[in-house]
C-alpha positions as a LaTeX table, in Angstrom:
\begin{tabular}{lrrr}
\hline
Residue & $x$ (\AA) & $y$ (\AA) & $z$ (\AA) \\
\hline
Unk1 & $-29.36$ & $-25.96$ & 41.82 \\
Unk2 & $-28.47$ & $-22.47$ & 40.14 \\
Unk3 & $-26.36$ & $-22.00$ & 37.11 \\
Unk4 & $-24.93$ & $-19.06$ & 35.52 \\
Unk5 & $-27.82$ & $-18.05$ & 33.08 \\
Unk6 & $-30.23$ & $-17.84$ & 35.70 \\
Unk7 & $-29.66$ & $-13.90$ & 36.14 \\
Unk8 & $-31.27$ & $-13.36$ & 32.89 \\
Unk9 & $-34.80$ & $-14.27$ & 34.21 \\
Unk10 & $-37.23$ & $-12.03$ & 32.22 \\
Unk11 & $-38.68$ & $-8.72$ & 33.78 \\
Unk12 & $-41.94$ & $-10.50$ & 33.97 \\
Unk13 & $-40.84$ & $-11.71$ & 37.52 \\
Unk14 & $-40.90$ & $-8.34$ & 38.66 \\
Unk15 & $-43.82$ & $-7.36$ & 37.07 \\
Unk16 & $-45.48$ & $-10.47$ & 38.81 \\
Unk17 & $-44.56$ & $-9.69$ & 42.20 \\
Unk18 & $-45.18$ & $-6.16$ & 41.93 \\
Unk19 & $-48.52$ & $-6.50$ & 40.06 \\
Unk20 & $-50.88$ & $-9.32$ & 40.77 \\
Unk21 & $-52.60$ & $-8.65$ & 37.73 \\
Unk22 & $-49.78$ & $-10.17$ & 36.31 \\
Unk23 & $-50.64$ & $-13.59$ & 38.01 \\
Unk24 & $-52.51$ & $-15.75$ & 35.66 \\
Unk25 & $-56.06$ & $-16.65$ & 35.76 \\
Unk26 & $-57.44$ & $-19.88$ & 36.35 \\
Unk27 & $-58.85$ & $-20.19$ & 32.52 \\
Unk28 & $-55.06$ & $-18.64$ & 30.91 \\
Unk29 & $-53.39$ & $-20.85$ & 28.73 \\
Unk30 & $-50.57$ & $-22.81$ & 30.40 \\
Unk31 & $-47.62$ & $-24.46$ & 28.47 \\
Unk32 & $-48.50$ & $-28.55$ & 28.56 \\
Unk33 & $-45.02$ & $-29.22$ & 30.20 \\
Unk34 & $-46.45$ & $-27.55$ & 33.07 \\
Unk35 & $-49.90$ & $-28.72$ & 33.81 \\
Unk36 & $-49.47$ & $-32.24$ & 32.47 \\
Unk37 & $-46.53$ & $-33.25$ & 34.71 \\
Unk38 & $-48.23$ & $-31.95$ & 37.80 \\
Unk39 & $-51.58$ & $-33.47$ & 36.89 \\
Unk40 & $-49.84$ & $-36.71$ & 36.58 \\
Unk41 & $-47.97$ & $-36.35$ & 39.59 \\
Unk42 & $-51.54$ & $-35.76$ & 41.70 \\
Unk43 & $-52.87$ & $-38.47$ & 40.22 \\
Unk44 & $-50.29$ & $-40.86$ & 41.10 \\
Unk45 & $-50.31$ & $-39.49$ & 44.45 \\
Unk46 & $-53.86$ & $-39.67$ & 45.91 \\
Unk47 & $-54.97$ & $-43.17$ & 47.10 \\
Unk48 & $-56.39$ & $-45.53$ & 44.50 \\
Unk49 & $-58.01$ & $-47.82$ & 46.98 \\
Unk50 & $-59.29$ & $-46.77$ & 50.24 \\
Unk51 & $-57.56$ & $-48.23$ & 53.19 \\
Unk52 & $-54.98$ & $-49.91$ & 51.76 \\
Unk53 & $-51.16$ & $-49.11$ & 52.09 \\
Unk54 & $-47.79$ & $-50.10$ & 50.39 \\
Unk55 & $-46.11$ & $-52.95$ & 52.21 \\
Unk56 & $-43.78$ & $-53.91$ & 49.16 \\
Unk57 & $-45.69$ & $-55.89$ & 46.86 \\
Unk58 & $-46.32$ & $-55.27$ & 43.17 \\
Unk59 & $-49.62$ & $-55.21$ & 41.38 \\
Unk60 & $-51.07$ & $-53.15$ & 38.70 \\
Unk61 & $-52.12$ & $-50.57$ & 41.04 \\
Unk62 & $-48.37$ & $-49.80$ & 42.42 \\
Unk63 & $-46.91$ & $-50.47$ & 38.78 \\
Unk64 & $-49.50$ & $-47.90$ & 37.21 \\
Unk65 & $-48.71$ & $-45.33$ & 39.89 \\
Unk66 & $-44.74$ & $-45.76$ & 39.56 \\
Unk67 & $-45.28$ & $-45.41$ & 35.57 \\
Unk68 & $-47.30$ & $-42.23$ & 36.05 \\
Unk69 & $-44.50$ & $-40.72$ & 38.35 \\
Unk70 & $-42.11$ & $-41.85$ & 35.88 \\
Unk71 & $-43.57$ & $-40.20$ & 32.83 \\
Unk72 & $-44.14$ & $-37.04$ & 34.81 \\
Unk73 & $-40.57$ & $-36.60$ & 35.47 \\
Unk74 & $-39.53$ & $-37.30$ & 31.80 \\
Unk75 & $-42.23$ & $-34.66$ & 30.72 \\
Unk76 & $-40.88$ & $-31.86$ & 32.96 \\
Unk77 & $-37.37$ & $-32.05$ & 31.92 \\
Unk78 & $-35.99$ & $-29.49$ & 30.08 \\
Unk79 & $-34.97$ & $-29.11$ & 26.90 \\
Unk80 & $-34.48$ & $-26.64$ & 23.99 \\
Unk81 & $-33.47$ & $-22.86$ & 24.70 \\
Unk82 & $-35.89$ & $-22.53$ & 27.53 \\
Unk83 & $-34.91$ & $-19.61$ & 30.14 \\
Unk84 & $-33.11$ & $-20.84$ & 33.22 \\
Unk85 & $-34.24$ & $-19.60$ & 36.49 \\
Unk86 & $-32.39$ & $-19.98$ & 39.70 \\
Unk87 & $-33.62$ & $-22.45$ & 42.23 \\
Unk88 & $-32.48$ & $-22.77$ & 45.61 \\
Unk89 & $-30.51$ & $-25.98$ & 46.96 \\
Unk90 & $-31.69$ & $-25.52$ & 50.43 \\
Unk91 & $-35.24$ & $-27.23$ & 49.98 \\
Unk92 & $-33.52$ & $-30.47$ & 47.86 \\
Unk93 & $-30.83$ & $-30.72$ & 50.14 \\
Unk94 & $-32.93$ & $-30.97$ & 53.15 \\
Unk95 & $-35.51$ & $-33.66$ & 51.83 \\
Unk96 & $-32.56$ & $-35.59$ & 50.47 \\
Unk97 & $-31.18$ & $-35.86$ & 54.15 \\
Unk98 & $-34.91$ & $-36.65$ & 55.00 \\
Unk99 & $-35.47$ & $-39.54$ & 52.61 \\
Unk100 & $-31.92$ & $-40.93$ & 53.29 \\
Unk101 & $-32.63$ & $-40.68$ & 56.96 \\
Unk102 & $-35.99$ & $-42.38$ & 56.55 \\
Unk103 & $-34.27$ & $-45.36$ & 54.11 \\
Unk104 & $-31.69$ & $-45.95$ & 56.84 \\
Unk105 & $-34.14$ & $-46.59$ & 59.58 \\
Unk106 & $-35.95$ & $-48.72$ & 57.20 \\
Unk107 & $-32.86$ & $-50.91$ & 56.25 \\
Unk108 & $-32.30$ & $-51.30$ & 60.14 \\
Unk109 & $-35.70$ & $-52.65$ & 61.12 \\
Unk110 & $-36.84$ & $-54.49$ & 58.10 \\
Unk111 & $-38.91$ & $-52.13$ & 55.88 \\
Unk112 & $-36.11$ & $-51.22$ & 53.44 \\
Unk113 & $-38.18$ & $-52.15$ & 49.90 \\
Unk114 & $-41.28$ & $-50.51$ & 50.56 \\
Unk115 & $-39.64$ & $-47.41$ & 51.81 \\
Unk116 & $-37.14$ & $-47.44$ & 48.82 \\
Unk117 & $-40.26$ & $-47.40$ & 46.61 \\
Unk118 & $-41.81$ & $-44.53$ & 48.63 \\
Unk119 & $-38.09$ & $-42.64$ & 48.56 \\
Unk120 & $-37.84$ & $-42.75$ & 45.01 \\
Unk121 & $-41.76$ & $-41.49$ & 44.25 \\
Unk122 & $-41.12$ & $-38.59$ & 46.38 \\
Unk123 & $-37.34$ & $-37.88$ & 44.70 \\
Unk124 & $-39.00$ & $-37.99$ & 41.18 \\
Unk125 & $-41.87$ & $-35.57$ & 42.34 \\
Unk126 & $-38.92$ & $-33.27$ & 43.55 \\
Unk127 & $-37.37$ & $-33.66$ & 40.27 \\
Unk128 & $-40.28$ & $-32.38$ & 38.71 \\
Unk129 & $-40.94$ & $-29.49$ & 40.99 \\
Unk130 & $-37.15$ & $-28.49$ & 40.33 \\
Unk131 & $-37.09$ & $-28.53$ & 36.38 \\
Unk132 & $-40.77$ & $-26.81$ & 36.77 \\
Unk133 & $-39.32$ & $-23.76$ & 38.81 \\
Unk134 & $-36.16$ & $-23.56$ & 36.83 \\
Unk135 & $-37.63$ & $-23.68$ & 33.24 \\
Unk136 & $-40.89$ & $-21.38$ & 34.11 \\
Unk137 & $-42.51$ & $-18.26$ & 35.78 \\
Unk138 & $-43.03$ & $-19.22$ & 39.39 \\
Unk139 & $-46.92$ & $-17.68$ & 38.92 \\
Unk140 & $-47.23$ & $-20.27$ & 36.11 \\
Unk141 & $-46.37$ & $-23.37$ & 38.08 \\
Unk142 & $-48.54$ & $-22.31$ & 40.87 \\
Unk143 & $-51.58$ & $-22.02$ & 38.74 \\
Unk144 & $-50.66$ & $-25.22$ & 37.02 \\
Unk145 & $-50.41$ & $-26.81$ & 40.53 \\
Unk146 & $-53.90$ & $-25.26$ & 41.56 \\
Unk147 & $-55.69$ & $-26.14$ & 38.14 \\
Unk148 & $-54.60$ & $-29.89$ & 38.30 \\
Unk149 & $-55.75$ & $-30.22$ & 42.00 \\
Unk150 & $-59.25$ & $-28.67$ & 40.86 \\
Unk151 & $-59.37$ & $-31.19$ & 38.18 \\
Unk152 & $-58.61$ & $-34.09$ & 40.29 \\
Unk153 & $-60.52$ & $-33.11$ & 43.27 \\
Unk154 & $-63.36$ & $-31.75$ & 41.34 \\
Unk155 & $-64.00$ & $-35.42$ & 39.53 \\
Unk156 & $-63.28$ & $-37.41$ & 42.67 \\
Unk157 & $-65.94$ & $-35.39$ & 44.16 \\
Unk158 & $-68.24$ & $-35.69$ & 41.38 \\
Unk159 & $-67.97$ & $-39.23$ & 40.90 \\
Unk160 & $-68.52$ & $-39.42$ & 44.63 \\
Unk161 & $-71.80$ & $-37.41$ & 45.30 \\
Unk162 & $-73.77$ & $-40.69$ & 46.21 \\
Unk163 & $-71.57$ & $-41.09$ & 49.11 \\
Unk164 & $-73.40$ & $-37.97$ & 50.53 \\
Unk165 & $-75.80$ & $-40.24$ & 51.68 \\
Unk166 & $-73.79$ & $-41.39$ & 54.19 \\
Unk167 & $-73.19$ & $-38.01$ & 55.84 \\
Unk168 & $-69.71$ & $-37.06$ & 54.22 \\
Unk169 & $-68.50$ & $-36.59$ & 50.81 \\
Unk170 & $-65.87$ & $-39.04$ & 49.39 \\
Unk171 & $-64.34$ & $-39.81$ & 46.22 \\
Unk172 & $-65.92$ & $-41.99$ & 43.50 \\
Unk173 & $-63.21$ & $-42.73$ & 41.18 \\
Unk174 & $-60.81$ & $-42.56$ & 42.70 \\
Unk175 & $-62.25$ & $-43.73$ & 46.09 \\
Unk176 & $-60.77$ & $-41.00$ & 48.01 \\
Unk177 & $-61.29$ & $-39.79$ & 51.54 \\
Unk178 & $-63.15$ & $-36.98$ & 52.26 \\
Unk179 & $-59.99$ & $-35.31$ & 53.94 \\
Unk180 & $-58.19$ & $-35.62$ & 50.65 \\
Unk181 & $-61.05$ & $-33.95$ & 48.73 \\
Unk182 & $-60.72$ & $-31.26$ & 51.13 \\
Unk183 & $-56.95$ & $-30.33$ & 50.49 \\
Unk184 & $-57.26$ & $-30.89$ & 46.57 \\
Unk185 & $-60.35$ & $-28.59$ & 46.49 \\
Unk186 & $-58.82$ & $-26.30$ & 49.29 \\
Unk187 & $-55.62$ & $-25.17$ & 47.38 \\
Unk188 & $-57.41$ & $-23.83$ & 44.15 \\
Unk189 & $-60.39$ & $-22.25$ & 46.41 \\
Unk190 & $-57.36$ & $-20.07$ & 48.33 \\
Unk191 & $-55.96$ & $-19.13$ & 45.01 \\
Unk192 & $-59.39$ & $-18.27$ & 43.53 \\
Unk193 & $-59.78$ & $-15.94$ & 46.62 \\
Unk194 & $-56.26$ & $-14.44$ & 46.49 \\
Unk195 & $-57.23$ & $-13.44$ & 42.79 \\
Unk196 & $-61.21$ & $-12.08$ & 43.61 \\
Unk197 & $-59.33$ & $-10.07$ & 46.78 \\
Unk198 & $-56.07$ & $-8.55$ & 44.85 \\
Unk199 & $-56.77$ & $-8.87$ & 41.17 \\
Unk200 & $-60.46$ & $-8.99$ & 40.26 \\
Unk201 & $-63.09$ & $-11.75$ & 39.66 \\
Unk202 & $-65.24$ & $-13.02$ & 36.90 \\
Unk203 & $-68.23$ & $-14.92$ & 36.74 \\
Unk204 & $-66.44$ & $-18.27$ & 36.47 \\
Unk205 & $-64.27$ & $-17.59$ & 39.65 \\
Unk206 & $-67.14$ & $-17.00$ & 41.37 \\
Unk207 & $-69.13$ & $-19.75$ & 40.61 \\
Unk208 & $-66.23$ & $-22.15$ & 41.08 \\
Unk209 & $-65.34$ & $-20.36$ & 44.58 \\
Unk210 & $-69.00$ & $-21.11$ & 45.51 \\
Unk211 & $-68.63$ & $-24.79$ & 44.46 \\
Unk212 & $-65.59$ & $-25.63$ & 45.62 \\
Unk213 & $-66.85$ & $-24.16$ & 49.28 \\
Unk214 & $-69.59$ & $-26.13$ & 48.93 \\
Unk215 & $-67.42$ & $-29.38$ & 48.11 \\
Unk216 & $-65.32$ & $-28.54$ & 51.16 \\
Unk217 & $-68.06$ & $-28.25$ & 53.30 \\
Unk218 & $-69.51$ & $-31.65$ & 52.12 \\
Unk219 & $-66.44$ & $-33.37$ & 53.09 \\
Unk220 & $-67.07$ & $-32.37$ & 56.49 \\
Unk221 & $-63.12$ & $-32.28$ & 57.25 \\
Unk222 & $-63.14$ & $-30.27$ & 60.04 \\
Unk223 & $-59.66$ & $-29.57$ & 60.01 \\
Unk224 & $-59.84$ & $-28.47$ & 56.02 \\
Unk225 & $-62.88$ & $-26.31$ & 56.56 \\
Unk226 & $-61.24$ & $-24.34$ & 59.60 \\
Unk227 & $-58.35$ & $-23.91$ & 58.01 \\
Unk228 & $-60.14$ & $-22.92$ & 54.82 \\
Unk229 & $-61.60$ & $-19.93$ & 56.79 \\
Unk230 & $-58.54$ & $-19.09$ & 58.76 \\
Unk231 & $-56.43$ & $-18.89$ & 55.49 \\
Unk232 & $-59.39$ & $-16.75$ & 53.60 \\
Unk233 & $-59.25$ & $-14.25$ & 57.15 \\
Unk234 & $-55.39$ & $-14.44$ & 56.91 \\
Unk235 & $-55.88$ & $-13.11$ & 53.13 \\
Unk236 & $-58.14$ & $-10.29$ & 54.00 \\
Unk237 & $-56.13$ & $-9.10$ & 56.92 \\
Unk238 & $-52.77$ & $-9.18$ & 55.23 \\
Unk239 & $-54.64$ & $-6.89$ & 52.08 \\
Unk240 & $-53.48$ & $-3.70$ & 52.16 \\
Unk241 & $-56.49$ & $-2.15$ & 49.61 \\
Unk242 & $-59.83$ & $-4.23$ & 49.48 \\
Unk243 & $-62.06$ & $-3.79$ & 46.62 \\
Unk244 & $-65.48$ & $-2.43$ & 47.69 \\
Unk245 & $-67.41$ & $-5.57$ & 47.00 \\
Unk246 & $-64.98$ & $-7.53$ & 49.25 \\
Unk247 & $-65.98$ & $-5.30$ & 52.07 \\
Unk248 & $-69.52$ & $-5.49$ & 51.64 \\
Unk249 & $-69.28$ & $-9.38$ & 51.21 \\
Unk250 & $-67.69$ & $-9.78$ & 54.52 \\
Unk251 & $-69.64$ & $-6.96$ & 56.41 \\
Unk252 & $-72.90$ & $-8.80$ & 55.33 \\
Unk253 & $-71.61$ & $-12.49$ & 55.91 \\
Unk254 & $-70.47$ & $-11.76$ & 59.43 \\
Unk255 & $-73.64$ & $-11.25$ & 61.48 \\
Unk256 & $-75.22$ & $-14.28$ & 59.42 \\
Unk257 & $-72.29$ & $-16.54$ & 60.66 \\
Unk258 & $-72.76$ & $-15.25$ & 64.00 \\
Unk259 & $-76.29$ & $-16.17$ & 63.88 \\
Unk260 & $-75.86$ & $-19.59$ & 63.11 \\
Unk261 & $-73.27$ & $-20.42$ & 65.18 \\
Unk262 & $-75.35$ & $-19.01$ & 68.27 \\
Unk263 & $-78.85$ & $-20.02$ & 67.45 \\
Unk264 & $-78.68$ & $-22.92$ & 65.31 \\
Unk265 & $-77.48$ & $-26.64$ & 65.92 \\
Unk266 & $-75.33$ & $-26.28$ & 62.60 \\
Unk267 & $-71.77$ & $-25.77$ & 64.46 \\
Unk268 & $-72.41$ & $-28.01$ & 67.20 \\
Unk269 & $-73.42$ & $-31.06$ & 64.99 \\
Unk270 & $-70.44$ & $-30.16$ & 62.33 \\
Unk271 & $-68.12$ & $-30.03$ & 65.66 \\
Unk272 & $-69.73$ & $-33.65$ & 66.85 \\
Unk273 & $-69.45$ & $-35.26$ & 63.45 \\
Unk274 & $-69.33$ & $-39.00$ & 63.76 \\
Unk275 & $-69.96$ & $-39.24$ & 67.65 \\
Unk276 & $-67.68$ & $-40.37$ & 70.48 \\
Unk277 & $-66.99$ & $-43.69$ & 68.88 \\
Unk278 & $-65.20$ & $-42.59$ & 65.83 \\
Unk279 & $-61.58$ & $-43.49$ & 65.69 \\
Unk280 & $-61.33$ & $-40.48$ & 63.64 \\
Unk281 & $-61.87$ & $-38.12$ & 66.68 \\
Unk282 & $-59.14$ & $-35.97$ & 68.32 \\
Unk283 & $-59.12$ & $-38.15$ & 71.41 \\
Unk284 & $-58.49$ & $-41.71$ & 69.53 \\
Unk285 & $-55.67$ & $-39.55$ & 67.43 \\
Unk286 & $-53.98$ & $-39.08$ & 70.63 \\
Unk287 & $-54.05$ & $-42.71$ & 71.45 \\
Unk288 & $-52.43$ & $-43.27$ & 68.60 \\
Unk289 & $-49.70$ & $-40.54$ & 68.87 \\
Unk290 & $-48.91$ & $-41.81$ & 72.51 \\
Unk291 & $-48.35$ & $-45.39$ & 71.30 \\
Unk292 & $-45.99$ & $-43.74$ & 68.51 \\
Unk293 & $-43.86$ & $-41.99$ & 71.22 \\
Unk294 & $-43.23$ & $-45.40$ & 72.82 \\
Unk295 & $-42.73$ & $-47.07$ & 69.60 \\
Unk296 & $-38.99$ & $-46.85$ & 69.31 \\
Unk297 & $-37.04$ & $-49.55$ & 71.01 \\
Unk298 & $-33.55$ & $-48.26$ & 71.18 \\
Unk299 & $-31.79$ & $-44.66$ & 70.68 \\
Unk300 & $-31.12$ & $-45.33$ & 66.94 \\
Unk301 & $-34.62$ & $-45.94$ & 65.85 \\
Unk302 & $-35.33$ & $-42.34$ & 67.97 \\
Unk303 & $-32.91$ & $-40.85$ & 65.80 \\
Unk304 & $-33.75$ & $-42.38$ & 62.45 \\
Unk305 & $-37.05$ & $-44.06$ & 62.80 \\
Unk306 & $-38.42$ & $-47.03$ & 60.98 \\
Unk307 & $-39.08$ & $-45.79$ & 57.30 \\
Unk308 & $-41.64$ & $-44.02$ & 55.23 \\
Unk309 & $-43.50$ & $-47.24$ & 55.14 \\
Unk310 & $-44.63$ & $-47.26$ & 58.53 \\
Unk311 & $-48.13$ & $-45.70$ & 58.43 \\
Unk312 & $-50.10$ & $-47.90$ & 61.04 \\
Unk313 & $-49.15$ & $-48.55$ & 64.34 \\
Unk314 & $-50.75$ & $-50.95$ & 66.83 \\
Unk315 & $-52.48$ & $-49.50$ & 70.21 \\
Unk316 & $-53.40$ & $-51.32$ & 73.25 \\
Unk317 & $-56.41$ & $-51.06$ & 75.40 \\
Unk318 & $-59.14$ & $-50.10$ & 72.93 \\
Unk319 & $-61.56$ & $-52.17$ & 70.75 \\
Unk320 & $-59.52$ & $-51.51$ & 68.06 \\
Unk321 & $-56.12$ & $-52.80$ & 67.48 \\
Unk322 & $-54.34$ & $-50.53$ & 64.92 \\
Unk323 & $-54.73$ & $-47.29$ & 63.78 \\
Unk324 & $-53.22$ & $-44.87$ & 61.16 \\
Unk325 & $-50.75$ & $-41.99$ & 62.27 \\
Unk326 & $-53.18$ & $-39.04$ & 61.51 \\
Unk327 & $-50.37$ & $-36.21$ & 62.18 \\
Unk328 & $-47.83$ & $-35.59$ & 59.69 \\
Unk329 & $-45.40$ & $-34.92$ & 62.76 \\
Unk330 & $-46.19$ & $-38.14$ & 64.78 \\
Unk331 & $-45.81$ & $-40.02$ & 61.01 \\
Unk332 & $-42.36$ & $-38.35$ & 60.73 \\
Unk333 & $-41.27$ & $-39.24$ & 64.20 \\
Unk334 & $-42.15$ & $-42.89$ & 63.38 \\
Unk335 & $-41.07$ & $-42.99$ & 59.93 \\
Unk336 & $-37.81$ & $-40.33$ & 59.98 \\
Unk337 & $-36.80$ & $-40.13$ & 63.79 \\
Unk338 & $-36.09$ & $-37.05$ & 65.63 \\
Unk339 & $-33.69$ & $-36.24$ & 63.00 \\
Unk340 & $-36.64$ & $-36.18$ & 60.71 \\
Unk341 & $-38.28$ & $-33.87$ & 62.53 \\
Unk342 & $-35.61$ & $-31.34$ & 62.48 \\
Unk343 & $-35.24$ & $-31.43$ & 59.10 \\
Unk344 & $-39.24$ & $-31.12$ & 58.54 \\
Unk345 & $-38.98$ & $-27.87$ & 60.84 \\
Unk346 & $-36.07$ & $-27.04$ & 58.66 \\
Unk347 & $-38.11$ & $-27.23$ & 55.37 \\
Unk348 & $-40.92$ & $-24.92$ & 57.01 \\
Unk349 & $-38.54$ & $-22.53$ & 58.25 \\
Unk350 & $-36.97$ & $-21.98$ & 55.14 \\
Unk351 & $-40.06$ & $-21.64$ & 53.45 \\
Unk352 & $-41.39$ & $-19.27$ & 55.97 \\
Unk353 & $-38.09$ & $-17.20$ & 55.62 \\
Unk354 & $-38.67$ & $-17.03$ & 51.93 \\
Unk355 & $-42.33$ & $-15.94$ & 52.19 \\
Unk356 & $-41.09$ & $-13.09$ & 54.46 \\
Unk357 & $-38.77$ & $-11.97$ & 51.66 \\
Unk358 & $-40.86$ & $-11.91$ & 48.71 \\
Unk359 & $-42.58$ & $-8.43$ & 48.37 \\
Unk360 & $-46.10$ & $-7.10$ & 47.35 \\
Unk361 & $-49.34$ & $-9.32$ & 47.14 \\
Unk362 & $-47.46$ & $-12.64$ & 45.84 \\
Unk363 & $-46.28$ & $-13.18$ & 49.40 \\
Unk364 & $-49.91$ & $-12.99$ & 50.71 \\
Unk365 & $-50.64$ & $-16.08$ & 48.43 \\
Unk366 & $-47.52$ & $-17.92$ & 49.07 \\
Unk367 & $-48.10$ & $-17.15$ & 52.95 \\
Unk368 & $-52.01$ & $-18.17$ & 53.11 \\
Unk369 & $-51.30$ & $-21.43$ & 51.32 \\
Unk370 & $-48.01$ & $-22.60$ & 53.45 \\
Unk371 & $-50.08$ & $-21.82$ & 56.60 \\
Unk372 & $-52.94$ & $-24.17$ & 55.19 \\
Unk373 & $-50.30$ & $-26.72$ & 54.09 \\
Unk374 & $-48.80$ & $-26.71$ & 57.43 \\
Unk375 & $-51.68$ & $-26.36$ & 59.49 \\
Unk376 & $-53.43$ & $-29.26$ & 58.08 \\
Unk377 & $-50.18$ & $-31.53$ & 58.92 \\
Unk378 & $-51.05$ & $-31.02$ & 62.43 \\
Unk379 & $-54.06$ & $-33.38$ & 62.41 \\
Unk380 & $-53.38$ & $-35.06$ & 59.22 \\
Unk381 & $-50.62$ & $-37.06$ & 57.55 \\
Unk382 & $-48.78$ & $-36.88$ & 54.40 \\
Unk383 & $-46.89$ & $-33.92$ & 54.26 \\
Unk384 & $-43.86$ & $-35.97$ & 53.98 \\
Unk385 & $-44.79$ & $-38.53$ & 51.77 \\
Unk386 & $-45.87$ & $-39.60$ & 48.20 \\
Unk387 & $-49.12$ & $-37.12$ & 48.06 \\
Unk388 & $-50.78$ & $-34.37$ & 47.33 \\
Unk389 & $-49.93$ & $-32.86$ & 50.29 \\
Unk390 & $-46.47$ & $-33.22$ & 49.94 \\
Unk391 & $-46.40$ & $-31.81$ & 46.35 \\
Unk392 & $-48.31$ & $-28.69$ & 47.65 \\
Unk393 & $-45.93$ & $-28.18$ & 50.45 \\
Unk394 & $-42.76$ & $-28.53$ & 48.44 \\
Unk395 & $-43.89$ & $-26.42$ & 45.64 \\
Unk396 & $-44.40$ & $-23.94$ & 48.03 \\
Unk397 & $-41.42$ & $-23.77$ & 49.83 \\
Unk398 & $-39.38$ & $-24.08$ & 46.78 \\
Unk399 & $-41.34$ & $-21.38$ & 44.72 \\
Unk400 & $-40.67$ & $-18.95$ & 47.93 \\
Unk401 & $-37.13$ & $-19.44$ & 47.50 \\
Unk402 & $-36.90$ & $-19.24$ & 44.03 \\
Unk403 & $-38.90$ & $-16.07$ & 43.89 \\
Unk404 & $-36.24$ & $-14.37$ & 46.44 \\
Unk405 & $-33.30$ & $-15.78$ & 44.73 \\
Unk406 & $-34.58$ & $-14.81$ & 41.48 \\
Unk407 & $-35.36$ & $-11.28$ & 42.52 \\
Unk408 & $-32.07$ & $-10.68$ & 44.04 \\
Unk409 & $-30.41$ & $-11.54$ & 41.37 \\
Unk410 & $-32.62$ & $-9.32$ & 38.87 \\
Unk411 & $-32.04$ & $-6.33$ & 41.20 \\
Unk412 & $-28.20$ & $-7.00$ & 41.38 \\
Unk413 & $-27.91$ & $-7.21$ & 37.40 \\
Unk414 & $-30.08$ & $-4.00$ & 36.91 \\
Unk415 & $-27.60$ & $-1.98$ & 39.47 \\
Unk416 & $-24.66$ & $-3.45$ & 37.63 \\
Unk417 & $-26.08$ & $-2.10$ & 34.22 \\
Unk418 & $-26.60$ & 1.10 & 36.17 \\
\hline
\end{tabular}
């Protein structure tokens, strides 16, 4: 995935790594070829119908999503004399093997057509990621992704304000689930918070931070909120120098949070959201996970899974008969088997290794975003599917490797000149 001219990457990369001030702001002007393909991919990846899963049939929604994905890929294709940057091959090889294994499992167990449709959409999303990271600065691509998620998540949240009467904020247009809003708004929150800690803040940044925090809290997504809190703490812990305003705000909020948790019912009510009869609780999820572990009928299905279209599993002994696989890891076991799990671990390890070798504050942003993405995968599915979760995860893994490659080549070229 690299080419001979990638060593000519501009020195701006080294500047962006060393000085976070070079990281674009939310209001910075970005080329249309960055933000438009990512925006189209995000629109195509989020659910347009609540509780509906693709099973192989064609309708207007399926055709429209496929068309948006193809348009996004065509817009991202490089043209002209754009500078070529090094992009690692490893994430694409691992993803290609994952998709091949899942398709083979689907072929063996009768779900090939719907799985192939998902494989093609995921593959086109990977093409978009490669084209953007090979043509544009990594920081610009990350900001383009955050901006796209802010637009899609914010619009869904605003149009879904009437759903607050049910106790959780869901999307209005499109009607996405609260957990989906939590990730769409959580990623731009982390980017803005990182800028506030390492770069500086504007009034717009502060207003957006507050609005995003309120939005995520209104979703009552326990996983999303817990990971967002942990991610912000991780960003603070890894900071070598904190601005005075950040220290003051953190010190002032600690006693307030302690009081709310210890002397009010807010925290207890949040943990008890929905009561014990809700099939989205951890107890009911483990029921589906147990059923998933026992689903495979032979050793081939254990190895290759049954295809990416398997998202619902039958459960017995409960008052409900089917349940979604609310975990990327359990979904991977069902959809791509143990080989898929190995490849998923390989992608995560590759991304973490890339982050570890990225110097400066940019490594903190990548580490926190990767922590948020992988942490969400434990109790929520979608990180290895045609979803916003996959797009975020794959951009981060590939971006970490790309920054490492580009930095090494830039250092080597400077050493040769000396």
